[in-house]
Amino acid sequence: MNDKMQNLTDDRQGQLPIEFVIVMGITVVLLFPLIMGLMNSNELNQAMSASRAGALQGALYDGLAIYPDDAYRDYIIKHPRLVNPSGVKITKIYYSKEGFNQSYQKTKIQLKIHASAPSVIDESDRNCLGDRINYYARKKICESFHTQNLTNSVFNPAFSDNYVFTTADVCWE
């Protein structure tokens, strides 16, 4: 009787590790794509957060009329309204996926920034403000992912590990 009980116990002990290995293997196979998707989602969230910070920085510099020397000299001649403080606010930022870019071997994302500056009415002045907002948004993305060496002096396009970012003209409200 003891021998029969011993054989039953041995059979059960042998099956448990095999079943456990099968369940764990299936779990790993199912979780791997989920983890990869979450990592890509995290990367996109990090890039959007960086672009928001950069756009806000650009809007702040525009609002306070803080510019590099060469831009300031140009603005005194061509855009005198911009050398005085103005209230520039970022109202919305969103992105659209534009598919896989063969040139960069990354998914292309285009950022669209909406801003408001009631005191700046001239369209060419708004274009200058928008260019600076877009510049800082792209710059922050590059700084966030340490990819400044992969792009040009105006950070266009900006890169992360799996994405390439461009900006559309700022929409003024």
N, CA and C atoms as an extended XYZ file, in Angstrom:
519
Properties=species:S:1:pos:R:3:atomname:S:1:resname:S:1:resid:I:1 pbc="F F F"
N         0.821       -1.185        0.000 N   MET     1
C         0.000        0.000        0.000 CA  MET     1
C         0.870        1.256        0.000 C   MET     1
N         1.934        1.225        0.779 N   ASN     2
C         2.849        2.359        0.841 CA  ASN     2
C         3.526        2.587       -0.501 C   ASN     2
N         3.834        1.508       -1.226 N   ASP     3
C         4.477        1.648       -2.530 CA  ASP     3
C         3.545        2.335       -3.529 C   ASP     3
N         2.216        2.000       -3.493 N   LYS     4
C         1.257        2.636       -4.386 CA  LYS     4
C         1.139        4.124       -4.075 C   LYS     4
N         1.107        4.501       -2.818 N   MET     5
C         1.019        5.911       -2.412 CA  MET     5
C         2.291        6.653       -2.849 C   MET     5
N         3.410        5.999       -2.708 N   GLN     6
C         4.675        6.624       -3.097 CA  GLN     6
C         4.689        6.885       -4.610 C   GLN     6
N         4.186        5.940       -5.422 N   ASN     7
C         4.149        6.116       -6.870 CA  ASN     7
C         3.204        7.248       -7.273 C   ASN     7
N         2.042        7.366       -6.623 N   LEU     8
C         1.104        8.445       -6.903 CA  LEU     8
C         1.717        9.797       -6.563 C   LEU     8
N         2.403        9.878       -5.447 N   THR     9
C         3.051       11.117       -5.024 CA  THR     9
C         4.136       11.501       -6.010 C   THR     9
N         4.917       10.546       -6.477 N   ASP    10
C         5.979       10.832       -7.437 CA  ASP    10
C         5.392       11.356       -8.747 C   ASP    10
N         4.267       10.775       -9.213 N   ASP    11
C         3.642       11.217      -10.452 CA  ASP    11
C         3.148       12.655      -10.332 C   ASP    11
N         2.521       12.979       -9.232 N   ARG    12
C         2.009       14.334       -9.042 CA  ARG    12
C         3.161       15.333       -8.956 C   ARG    12
N         4.226       14.967       -8.297 N   GLN    13
C         5.351       15.884       -8.163 CA  GLN    13
C         6.038       16.104       -9.509 C   GLN    13
N         6.027       15.145      -10.353 N   GLY    14
C         6.642       15.277      -11.665 CA  GLY    14
C         5.811       16.135      -12.614 C   GLY    14
N         4.495       16.118      -12.462 N   GLN    15
C         3.629       16.890      -13.341 CA  GLN    15
C         3.587       18.367      -12.954 C   GLN    15
N         3.664       18.657      -11.712 N   LEU    16
C         3.557       20.043      -11.270 CA  LEU    16
C         4.630       20.931      -11.898 C   LEU    16
N         5.882       20.588      -11.879 N   PRO    17
C         6.872       21.464      -12.518 CA  PRO    17
C         6.663       21.613      -14.024 C   PRO    17
N         6.230       20.575      -14.718 N   ILE    18
C         5.998       20.674      -16.154 CA  ILE    18
C         4.841       21.628      -16.432 C   ILE    18
N         3.747       21.491      -15.697 N   GLU    19
C         2.607       22.395      -15.866 CA  GLU    19
C         3.009       23.827      -15.529 C   GLU    19
N         3.774       23.976      -14.482 N   PHE    20
C         4.235       25.302      -14.072 CA  PHE    20
C         5.097       25.937      -15.164 C   PHE    20
N         5.985       25.161      -15.760 N   VAL    21
C         6.855       25.667      -16.821 CA  VAL    21
C         6.017       26.063      -18.037 C   VAL    21
N         5.013       25.273      -18.368 N   ILE    22
C         4.156       25.593      -19.516 CA  ILE    22
C         3.387       26.892      -19.249 C   ILE    22
N         2.783       27.010      -18.079 N   VAL    23
C         2.025       28.231      -17.733 CA  VAL    23
C         2.949       29.447      -17.729 C   VAL    23
N         4.109       29.323      -17.153 N   MET    24
C         5.051       30.452      -17.120 CA  MET    24
C         5.531       30.808      -18.529 C   MET    24
N         5.767       29.822      -19.360 N   GLY    25
C         6.185       30.080      -20.740 CA  GLY    25
C         5.122       30.830      -21.522 C   GLY    25
N         3.877       30.400      -21.387 N   ILE    26
C         2.776       31.093      -22.068 CA  ILE    26
C         2.639       32.511      -21.542 C   ILE    26
N         2.778       32.689      -20.234 N   THR    27
C         2.691       34.023      -19.630 CA  THR    27
C         3.770       34.944      -20.170 C   THR    27
N         4.986       34.456      -20.273 N   VAL    28
C         6.085       35.273      -20.799 CA  VAL    28
C         5.819       35.632      -22.257 C   VAL    28
N         5.354       34.677      -23.041 N   VAL    29
C         5.072       34.930      -24.453 CA  VAL    29
C         3.965       35.980      -24.605 C   VAL    29
N         2.966       35.944      -23.752 N   LEU    30
C         1.884       36.920      -23.831 CA  LEU    30
C         2.281       38.283      -23.276 C   LEU    30
N         3.105       38.322      -22.256 N   LEU    31
C         3.493       39.587      -21.638 CA  LEU    31
C         4.539       40.357      -22.435 C   LEU    31
N         5.357       39.680      -23.208 N   PHE    32
C         6.428       40.352      -23.940 CA  PHE    32
C         5.905       41.436      -24.885 C   PHE    32
N         4.901       41.153      -25.743 N   PRO    33
C         4.379       42.231      -26.602 CA  PRO    33
C         3.750       43.370      -25.796 C   PRO    33
N         3.106       43.040      -24.697 N   LEU    34
C         2.506       44.061      -23.844 CA  LEU    34
C         3.574       44.978      -23.262 C   LEU    34
N         4.649       44.416      -22.798 N   ILE    35
C         5.745       45.202      -22.229 CA  ILE    35
C         6.375       46.081      -23.306 C   ILE    35
N         6.566       45.545      -24.508 N   MET    36
C         7.146       46.337      -25.597 CA  MET    36
C         6.231       47.503      -25.967 C   MET    36
N         4.935       47.256      -25.996 N   GLY    37
C         3.978       48.327      -26.284 CA  GLY    37
C         3.997       49.400      -25.224 C   GLY    37
N         4.091       49.005      -23.966 N   LEU    38
C         4.157       49.975      -22.874 CA  LEU    38
C         5.442       50.788      -22.929 C   LEU    38
N         6.547       50.174      -23.318 N   MET    39
C         7.806       50.918      -23.416 CA  MET    39
C         7.713       51.960      -24.519 C   MET    39
N         7.126       51.619      -25.681 N   ASN    40
C         6.953       52.593      -26.759 CA  ASN    40
C         5.997       53.700      -26.342 C   ASN    40
N         4.957       53.346      -25.627 N   SER    41
C         4.007       54.337      -25.137 CA  SER    41
C         4.690       55.283      -24.159 C   SER    41
N         5.543       54.750      -23.307 N   ASN    42
C         6.281       55.571      -22.362 CA  ASN    42
C         7.213       56.535      -23.091 C   ASN    42
N         7.847       56.057      -24.146 N   GLU    43
C         8.742       56.913      -24.924 CA  GLU    43
C         7.976       58.071      -25.566 C   GLU    43
N         6.801       57.777      -26.105 N   LEU    44
C         5.987       58.818      -26.717 CA  LEU    44
C         5.488       59.812      -25.666 C   LEU    44
N         5.111       59.318      -24.499 N   ASN    45
C         4.699       60.211      -23.409 CA  ASN    45
C         5.847       61.108      -22.972 C   ASN    45
N         7.036       60.558      -22.885 N   GLN    46
C         8.208       61.349      -22.504 CA  GLN    46
C         8.479       62.428      -23.551 C   GLN    46
N         8.354       62.085      -24.816 N   ALA    47
C         8.579       63.059      -25.889 CA  ALA    47
C         7.519       64.154      -25.862 C   ALA    47
N         6.277       63.798      -25.638 N   MET    48
C         5.216       64.801      -25.580 CA  MET    48
C         5.398       65.723      -24.374 C   MET    48
N         5.811       65.160      -23.268 N   SER    49
C         6.082       65.979      -22.088 CA  SER    49
C         7.228       66.953      -22.357 C   SER    49
N         8.265       66.470      -23.021 N   ALA    50
C         9.401       67.333      -23.360 CA  ALA    50
C         8.968       68.416      -24.347 C   ALA    50
N         8.141       68.067      -25.314 N   SER    51
C         7.693       69.077      -26.282 CA  SER    51
C         6.831       70.136      -25.606 C   SER    51
N         6.007       69.727      -24.647 N   ARG    52
C         5.205       70.700      -23.891 CA  ARG    52
C         6.101       71.656      -23.124 C   ARG    52
N         7.110       71.104      -22.441 N   ALA    53
C         8.046       71.944      -21.683 CA  ALA    53
C         8.783       72.896      -22.615 C   ALA    53
N         9.207       72.409      -23.764 N   GLY    54
C         9.912       73.255      -24.721 CA  GLY    54
C         9.019       74.337      -25.301 C   GLY    54
N         7.781       73.983      -25.637 N   ALA    55
C         6.852       74.977      -26.180 CA  ALA    55
C         6.556       76.055      -25.147 C   ALA    55
N         6.394       75.653      -23.901 N   LEU    56
C         6.163       76.636      -22.828 CA  LEU    56
C         7.377       77.535      -22.646 C   LEU    56
N         8.562       76.961      -22.739 N   GLN    57
C         9.790       77.761      -22.639 CA  GLN    57
C         9.865       78.750      -23.797 C   GLN    57
N         9.575       78.292      -25.003 N   GLY    58
C         9.574       79.182      -26.164 CA  GLY    58
C         8.544       80.289      -26.025 C   GLY    58
N         7.353       79.952      -25.537 N   ALA    59
C         6.308       80.960      -25.339 CA  ALA    59
C         6.725       81.971      -24.276 C   ALA    59
N         7.383       81.491      -23.232 N   LEU    60
C         7.869       82.396      -22.184 CA  LEU    60
C         8.916       83.352      -22.743 C   LEU    60
N         9.875       82.833      -23.486 N   TYR    61
C        10.901       83.689      -24.094 CA  TYR    61
C        10.275       84.681      -25.081 C   TYR    61
N         9.298       84.205      -25.868 N   ASP    62
C         8.604       85.107      -26.788 CA  ASP    62
C         7.844       86.182      -26.010 C   ASP    62
N         7.146       85.758      -24.964 N   GLY    63
C         6.347       86.697      -24.178 CA  GLY    63
C         7.187       87.756      -23.496 C   GLY    63
N         8.390       87.376      -23.063 N   LEU    64
C         9.276       88.330      -22.392 CA  LEU    64
C        10.226       89.025      -23.367 C   LEU    64
N        10.148       88.682      -24.634 N   ALA    65
C        11.008       89.249      -25.682 CA  ALA    65
C        12.480       88.975      -25.390 C   ALA    65
N        12.783       87.732      -25.050 N   ILE    66
C        14.166       87.302      -24.819 CA  ILE    66
C        14.606       86.504      -26.037 C   ILE    66
N        15.574       87.027      -26.762 N   TYR    67
C        16.022       86.391      -27.993 CA  TYR    67
C        17.545       86.364      -28.040 C   TYR    67
N        18.105       85.452      -28.828 N   PRO    68
C        19.552       85.492      -29.081 CA  PRO    68
C        19.901       86.804      -29.800 C   PRO    68
N        21.153       87.219      -29.716 N   ASP    69
C        21.586       88.503      -30.278 CA  ASP    69
C        21.239       88.659      -31.756 C   ASP    69
N        21.507       87.634      -32.553 N   ASP    70
C        21.245       87.760      -33.988 CA  ASP    70
C        19.754       87.908      -34.283 C   ASP    70
N        18.911       87.161      -33.574 N   ALA    71
C        17.465       87.287      -33.768 CA  ALA    71
C        16.987       88.659      -33.298 C   ALA    71
N        17.522       89.126      -32.186 N   TYR    72
C        17.118       90.432      -31.657 CA  TYR    72
C        17.437       91.546      -32.665 C   TYR    72
N        18.642       91.510      -33.237 N   ARG    73
C        19.020       92.528      -34.227 CA  ARG    73
C        18.099       92.463      -35.442 C   ARG    73
N        17.766       91.266      -35.866 N   ASP    74
C        16.861       91.094      -37.003 CA  ASP    74
C        15.457       91.594      -36.657 C   ASP    74
N        14.977       91.296      -35.457 N   TYR    75
C        13.638       91.703      -35.054 CA  TYR    75
C        13.510       93.217      -34.912 C   TYR    75
N        14.571       93.907      -34.493 N   ILE    76
C        14.515       95.371      -34.372 CA  ILE    76
C        14.201       95.990      -35.734 C   ILE    76
N        14.768       95.404      -36.781 N   ILE    77
C        14.572       95.946      -38.126 CA  ILE    77
C        13.267       95.446      -38.754 C   ILE    77
N        13.046       94.135      -38.727 N   LYS    78
C        11.923       93.547      -39.471 CA  LYS    78
C        10.650       93.363      -38.646 C   LYS    78
N        10.778       93.155      -37.342 N   HIS    79
C         9.617       92.870      -36.492 CA  HIS    79
C         9.719       93.658      -35.185 C   HIS    79
N         9.620       94.978      -35.236 N   PRO    80
C         9.815       95.787      -34.024 CA  PRO    80
C         8.814       95.462      -32.911 C   PRO    80
N         7.640       94.959      -33.250 N   ARG    81
C         6.640       94.610      -32.220 CA  ARG    81
C         7.166       93.503      -31.299 C   ARG    81
N         8.020       92.633      -31.833 N   LEU    82
C         8.477       91.478      -31.064 CA  LEU    82
C         9.541       91.806      -30.020 C   LEU    82
N        10.156       92.976      -30.079 N   VAL    83
C        11.177       93.305      -29.079 CA  VAL    83
C        10.551       93.838      -27.787 C   VAL    83
N         9.230       93.945      -27.767 N   ASN    84
C         8.504       94.330      -26.555 CA  ASN    84
C         7.761       93.108      -26.020 C   ASN    84
N         7.614       93.022      -24.711 N   PRO    85
C         6.900       91.863      -24.142 CA  PRO    85
C         5.467       91.745      -24.680 C   PRO    85
N         5.032       90.505      -24.823 N   SER    86
C         3.662       90.217      -25.239 CA  SER    86
C         3.213       88.937      -24.559 C   SER    86
N         1.947       88.780      -24.370 N   GLY    87
C         1.423       87.585      -23.698 CA  GLY    87
C         1.233       86.438      -24.657 C   GLY    87
N         2.139       85.495      -24.657 N   VAL    88
C         2.031       84.318      -25.523 CA  VAL    88
C         1.681       83.124      -24.643 C   VAL    88
N         0.615       82.414      -25.009 N   LYS    89
C         0.176       81.249      -24.238 CA  LYS    89
C         0.040       80.046      -25.157 C   LYS    89
N         0.453       78.907      -24.650 N   ILE    90
C         0.253       77.636      -25.360 CA  ILE    90
C        -1.109       77.110      -24.933 C   ILE    90
N        -1.988       76.871      -25.892 N   THR    91
C        -3.334       76.411      -25.545 CA  THR    91
C        -3.519       74.910      -25.728 C   THR    91
N        -2.791       74.336      -26.682 N   LYS    92
C        -2.980       72.905      -26.936 CA  LYS    92
C        -1.798       72.369      -27.738 C   LYS    92
N        -1.426       71.130      -27.451 N   ILE    93
C        -0.416       70.431      -28.246 CA  ILE    93
C        -0.949       69.022      -28.512 C   ILE    93
N        -0.907       68.617      -29.753 N   TYR    94
C        -1.253       67.233      -30.067 CA  TYR    94
C        -0.336       66.734      -31.171 C   TYR    94
N        -0.393       65.445      -31.415 N   TYR    95
C         0.481       64.849      -32.426 CA  TYR    95
C        -0.324       63.951      -33.335 C   TYR    95
N         0.243       63.704      -34.496 N   SER    96
C        -0.341       62.726      -35.402 CA  SER    96
C         0.780       61.829      -35.914 C   SER    96
N         0.500       60.531      -35.930 N   LYS    97
C         1.464       59.571      -36.466 CA  LYS    97
C         1.342       59.582      -37.982 C   LYS    97
N         2.482       59.686      -38.639 N   GLU    98
C         2.475       59.766      -40.095 CA  GLU    98
C         3.114       58.538      -40.744 C   GLU    98
N         3.160       57.455      -40.004 N   GLY    99
C         3.678       56.212      -40.563 CA  GLY    99
C         5.179       56.067      -40.397 C   GLY    99
N         5.675       54.964      -40.925 N   PHE   100
C         7.095       54.638      -40.808 CA  PHE   100
C         7.873       55.401      -41.870 C   PHE   100
N         8.932       56.093      -41.447 N   ASN   101
C         9.773       56.868      -42.363 CA  ASN   101
C        10.964       56.004      -42.772 C   ASN   101
N        11.051       55.686      -44.046 N   GLN   102
C        12.121       54.823      -44.544 CA  GLN   102
C        13.494       55.477      -44.420 C   GLN   102
N        13.560       56.796      -44.569 N   SER   103
C        14.846       57.493      -44.502 CA  SER   103
C        15.497       57.363      -43.137 C   SER   103
N        14.694       57.503      -42.101 N   TYR   104
C        15.218       57.483      -40.734 CA  TYR   104
C        15.025       56.133      -40.042 C   TYR   104
N        14.253       55.248      -40.658 N   GLN   105
C        13.941       53.933      -40.079 CA  GLN   105
C        13.260       54.082      -38.711 C   GLN   105
N        12.373       55.079      -38.620 N   LYS   106
C        11.630       55.356      -37.384 CA  LYS   106
C        10.217       55.794      -37.760 C   LYS   106
N         9.318       55.713      -36.808 N   THR   107
C         7.962       56.206      -37.013 CA  THR   107
C         7.968       57.729      -36.935 C   THR   107
N         7.338       58.375      -37.915 N   LYS   108
C         7.311       59.839      -37.957 CA  LYS   108
C         6.102       60.359      -37.194 C   LYS   108
N         6.353       61.344      -36.336 N   ILE   109
C         5.312       61.999      -35.554 CA  ILE   109
C         5.368       63.491      -35.872 C   ILE   109
N         4.222       64.074      -36.195 N   GLN   110
C         4.186       65.525      -36.407 CA  GLN   110
C         3.442       66.167      -35.248 C   GLN   110
N         4.089       67.151      -34.626 N   LEU   111
C         3.501       67.895      -33.522 CA  LEU   111
C         2.749       69.097      -34.067 C   LEU   111
N         1.615       69.384      -33.481 N   LYS   112
C         0.831       70.560      -33.845 CA  LYS   112
C         0.577       71.338      -32.554 C   LYS   112
N         1.101       72.557      -32.506 N   ILE   113
C         1.003       73.389      -31.313 CA  ILE   113
C         0.041       74.533      -31.600 C   ILE   113
N        -0.870       74.764      -30.669 N   HIS   114
C        -1.803       75.881      -30.757 CA  HIS   114
C        -1.397       76.898      -29.696 C   HIS   114
N        -1.397       78.169      -30.096 N   ALA   115
C        -0.986       79.229      -29.183 CA  ALA   115
C        -1.905       80.432      -29.338 C   ALA   115
N        -1.796       81.305      -28.370 N   SER   116
C        -2.586       82.532      -28.378 CA  SER   116
C        -1.686       83.697      -28.006 C   SER   116
N        -1.807       84.795      -28.750 N   ALA   117
C        -1.076       86.030      -28.458 CA  ALA   117
C        -1.940       87.189      -28.943 C   ALA   117
N        -2.928       87.594      -28.147 N   PRO   118
C        -3.861       88.628      -28.592 CA  PRO   118
C        -3.196       89.959      -28.961 C   PRO   118
N        -2.063       90.262      -28.330 N   SER   119
C        -1.424       91.553      -28.607 CA  SER   119
C        -0.579       91.533      -29.882 C   SER   119
N        -0.339       90.353      -30.449 N   VAL   120
C         0.432       90.254      -31.696 CA  VAL   120
C        -0.544       89.908      -32.811 C   VAL   120
N        -0.768       90.880      -33.682 N   ILE   121
C        -1.777       90.715      -34.733 CA  ILE   121
C        -1.153       90.389      -36.077 C   ILE   121
N         0.005       90.940      -36.363 N   ASP   122
C         0.664       90.753      -37.652 CA  ASP   122
C         1.038       89.285      -37.871 C   ASP   122
N         0.679       88.770      -39.044 N   GLU   123
C         0.919       87.354      -39.337 CA  GLU   123
C         2.409       87.015      -39.393 C   GLU   123
N         3.232       87.883      -39.934 N   SER   124
C         4.669       87.590      -40.011 CA  SER   124
C         5.298       87.596      -38.616 C   SER   124
N         4.796       88.452      -37.718 N   ASP   125
C         5.270       88.433      -36.330 CA  ASP   125
C         4.885       87.117      -35.655 C   ASP   125
N         3.664       86.678      -35.909 N   ARG   126
C         3.214       85.406      -35.327 CA  ARG   126
C         4.028       84.234      -35.871 C   ARG   126
N         4.394       84.301      -37.145 N   ASN   127
C         5.240       83.238      -37.716 CA  ASN   127
C         6.583       83.178      -36.996 C   ASN   127
N         7.163       84.336      -36.692 N   CYS   128
C         8.436       84.367      -35.949 CA  CYS   128
C         8.273       83.769      -34.557 C   CYS   128
N         7.189       84.155      -33.893 N   LEU   129
C         6.928       83.593      -32.556 CA  LEU   129
C         6.723       82.085      -32.645 C   LEU   129
N         5.970       81.641      -33.631 N   GLY   130
C         5.715       80.214      -33.812 CA  GLY   130
C         6.969       79.422      -34.120 C   GLY   130
N         7.848       80.006      -34.924 N   ASP   131
C         9.116       79.324      -35.225 CA  ASP   131
C         9.925       79.099      -33.957 C   ASP   131
N         9.947       80.083      -33.087 N   ARG   132
C        10.701       79.962      -31.840 CA  ARG   132
C        10.051       78.924      -30.912 C   ARG   132
N         8.731       78.903      -30.860 N   ILE   133
C         8.020       77.901      -30.037 CA  ILE   133
C         8.334       76.494      -30.547 C   ILE   133
N         8.238       76.296      -31.859 N   ASN   134
C         8.545       74.989      -32.447 CA  ASN   134
C        10.003       74.597      -32.213 C   ASN   134
N        10.907       75.559      -32.343 N   TYR   135
C        12.336       75.308      -32.119 CA  TYR   135
C        12.563       74.754      -30.718 C   TYR   135
N        12.003       75.412      -29.716 N   TYR   136
C        12.222       74.959      -28.338 CA  TYR   136
C        11.525       73.627      -28.057 C   TYR   136
N        10.393       73.367      -28.694 N   ALA   137
C         9.724       72.067      -28.523 CA  ALA   137
C        10.609       70.943      -29.058 C   ALA   137
N        11.170       71.131      -30.256 N   ARG   138
C        12.054       70.110      -30.836 CA  ARG   138
C        13.346       69.986      -30.035 C   ARG   138
N        13.872       71.114      -29.589 N   LYS   139
C        15.124       71.106      -28.823 CA  LYS   139
C        14.962       70.302      -27.534 C   LYS   139
N        13.839       70.496      -26.841 N   LYS   140
C        13.613       69.765      -25.587 CA  LYS   140
C        13.496       68.263      -25.823 C   LYS   140
N        12.901       67.870      -26.931 N   ILE   141
C        12.825       66.439      -27.244 CA  ILE   141
C        14.224       65.882      -27.419 C   ILE   141
N        15.060       66.583      -28.182 N   CYS   142
C        16.446       66.129      -28.395 CA  CYS   142
C        17.209       66.066      -27.077 C   CYS   142
N        17.038       67.057      -26.229 N   GLU   143
C        17.723       67.054      -24.933 CA  GLU   143
C        17.228       65.916      -24.057 C   GLU   143
N        15.947       65.633      -24.121 N   SER   144
C        15.365       64.573      -23.303 CA  SER   144
C        15.915       63.194      -23.665 C   SER   144
N        16.180       62.977      -24.945 N   PHE   145
C        16.678       61.679      -25.411 CA  PHE   145
C        18.167       61.706      -25.751 C   PHE   145
N        18.838       62.820      -25.493 N   HIS   146
C        20.281       62.973      -25.767 CA  HIS   146
C        20.603       62.677      -27.228 C   HIS   146
N        19.815       63.276      -28.129 N   THR   147
C        20.013       63.043      -29.567 CA  THR   147
C        20.377       64.332      -30.303 C   THR   147
N        20.951       65.300      -29.605 N   GLN   148
C        21.317       66.568      -30.232 CA  GLN   148
C        22.313       66.359      -31.374 C   GLN   148
N        23.144       65.347      -31.266 N   ASN   149
C        24.166       65.100      -32.289 CA  ASN   149
C        23.595       64.449      -33.559 C   ASN   149
N        22.335       64.036      -33.546 N   LEU   150
C        21.725       63.371      -34.702 CA  LEU   150
C        20.974       64.321      -35.627 C   LEU   150
N        20.857       65.590      -35.245 N   THR   151
C        20.020       66.519      -35.984 CA  THR   151
C        20.812       67.757      -36.372 C   THR   151
N        20.140       68.747      -36.936 N   ASN   152
C        20.820       69.967      -37.355 CA  ASN   152
C        20.736       71.049      -36.267 C   ASN   152
N        21.172       72.257      -36.601 N   SER   153
C        21.265       73.319      -35.591 CA  SER   153
C        19.908       73.825      -35.109 C   SER   153
N        18.847       73.596      -35.864 N   VAL   154
C        17.515       74.008      -35.415 CA  VAL   154
C        16.689       72.803      -34.939 C   VAL   154
N        17.363       71.685      -34.715 N   PHE   155
C        16.742       70.477      -34.160 CA  PHE   155
C        15.550       70.005      -35.001 C   PHE   155
N        15.709       70.091      -36.319 N   ASN   156
C        14.625       69.672      -37.190 CA  ASN   156
C        15.144       68.626      -38.174 C   ASN   156
N        14.750       67.392      -38.041 N   PRO   157
C        13.797       66.837      -37.090 CA  PRO   157
C        14.451       66.494      -35.757 C   PRO   157
N        13.600       66.237      -34.781 N   ALA   158
C        14.059       65.792      -33.462 CA  ALA   158
C        13.889       64.273      -33.395 C   ALA   158
N        14.785       63.615      -32.670 N   PHE   159
C        14.767       62.154      -32.629 CA  PHE   159
C        14.623       61.630      -31.206 C   PHE   159
N        13.955       60.496      -31.104 N   SER   160
C        14.000       59.672      -29.898 CA  SER   160
C        14.465       58.296      -30.377 C   SER   160
N        14.368       57.296      -29.535 N   ASP   161
C        14.859       55.972      -29.929 CA  ASP   161
C        14.064       55.367      -31.086 C   ASP   161
N        12.738       55.532      -31.059 N   ASN   162
C        11.891       54.890      -32.062 CA  ASN   162
C        11.108       55.861      -32.937 C   ASN   162
N        11.234       57.153      -32.682 N   TYR   163
C        10.420       58.143      -33.390 CA  TYR   163
C        11.281       59.272      -33.949 C   TYR   163
N        10.755       59.894      -34.999 N   VAL   164
C        11.329       61.127      -35.541 CA  VAL   164
C        10.204       62.172      -35.487 C   VAL   164
N        10.505       63.343      -34.915 N   PHE   165
C         9.495       64.363      -34.670 CA  PHE   165
C         9.726       65.581      -35.548 C   PHE   165
N         8.649       66.064      -36.156 N   THR   166
C         8.657       67.327      -36.870 CA  THR   166
C         7.528       68.177      -36.287 C   THR   166
N         7.542       69.460      -36.626 N   THR   167
C         6.497       70.353      -36.145 CA  THR   167
C         5.824       71.041      -37.326 C   THR   167
N         4.525       71.177      -37.229 N   ALA   168
C         3.768       71.949      -38.210 CA  ALA   168
C         3.766       73.401      -37.749 C   ALA   168
N         3.361       74.312      -38.633 N   ASP   169
C         3.261       75.713      -38.228 CA  ASP   169
C         2.318       75.840      -37.046 C   ASP   169
N         2.658       76.725      -36.130 N   VAL   170
C         1.818       76.956      -34.954 CA  VAL   170
C         0.472       77.534      -35.398 C   VAL   170
N        -0.605       77.021      -34.835 N   CYS   171
C        -1.938       77.559      -35.106 CA  CYS   171
C        -2.224       78.636      -34.068 C   CYS   171
N        -2.580       79.805      -34.531 N   TRP   172
C        -2.844       80.945      -33.631 CA  TRP   172
C        -4.347       81.098      -33.433 C   TRP   172
N        -4.718       81.267      -32.222 N   GLU   173
C        -6.137       81.407      -31.864 CA  GLU   173
C        -6.422       82.812      -31.406 C   GLU   173
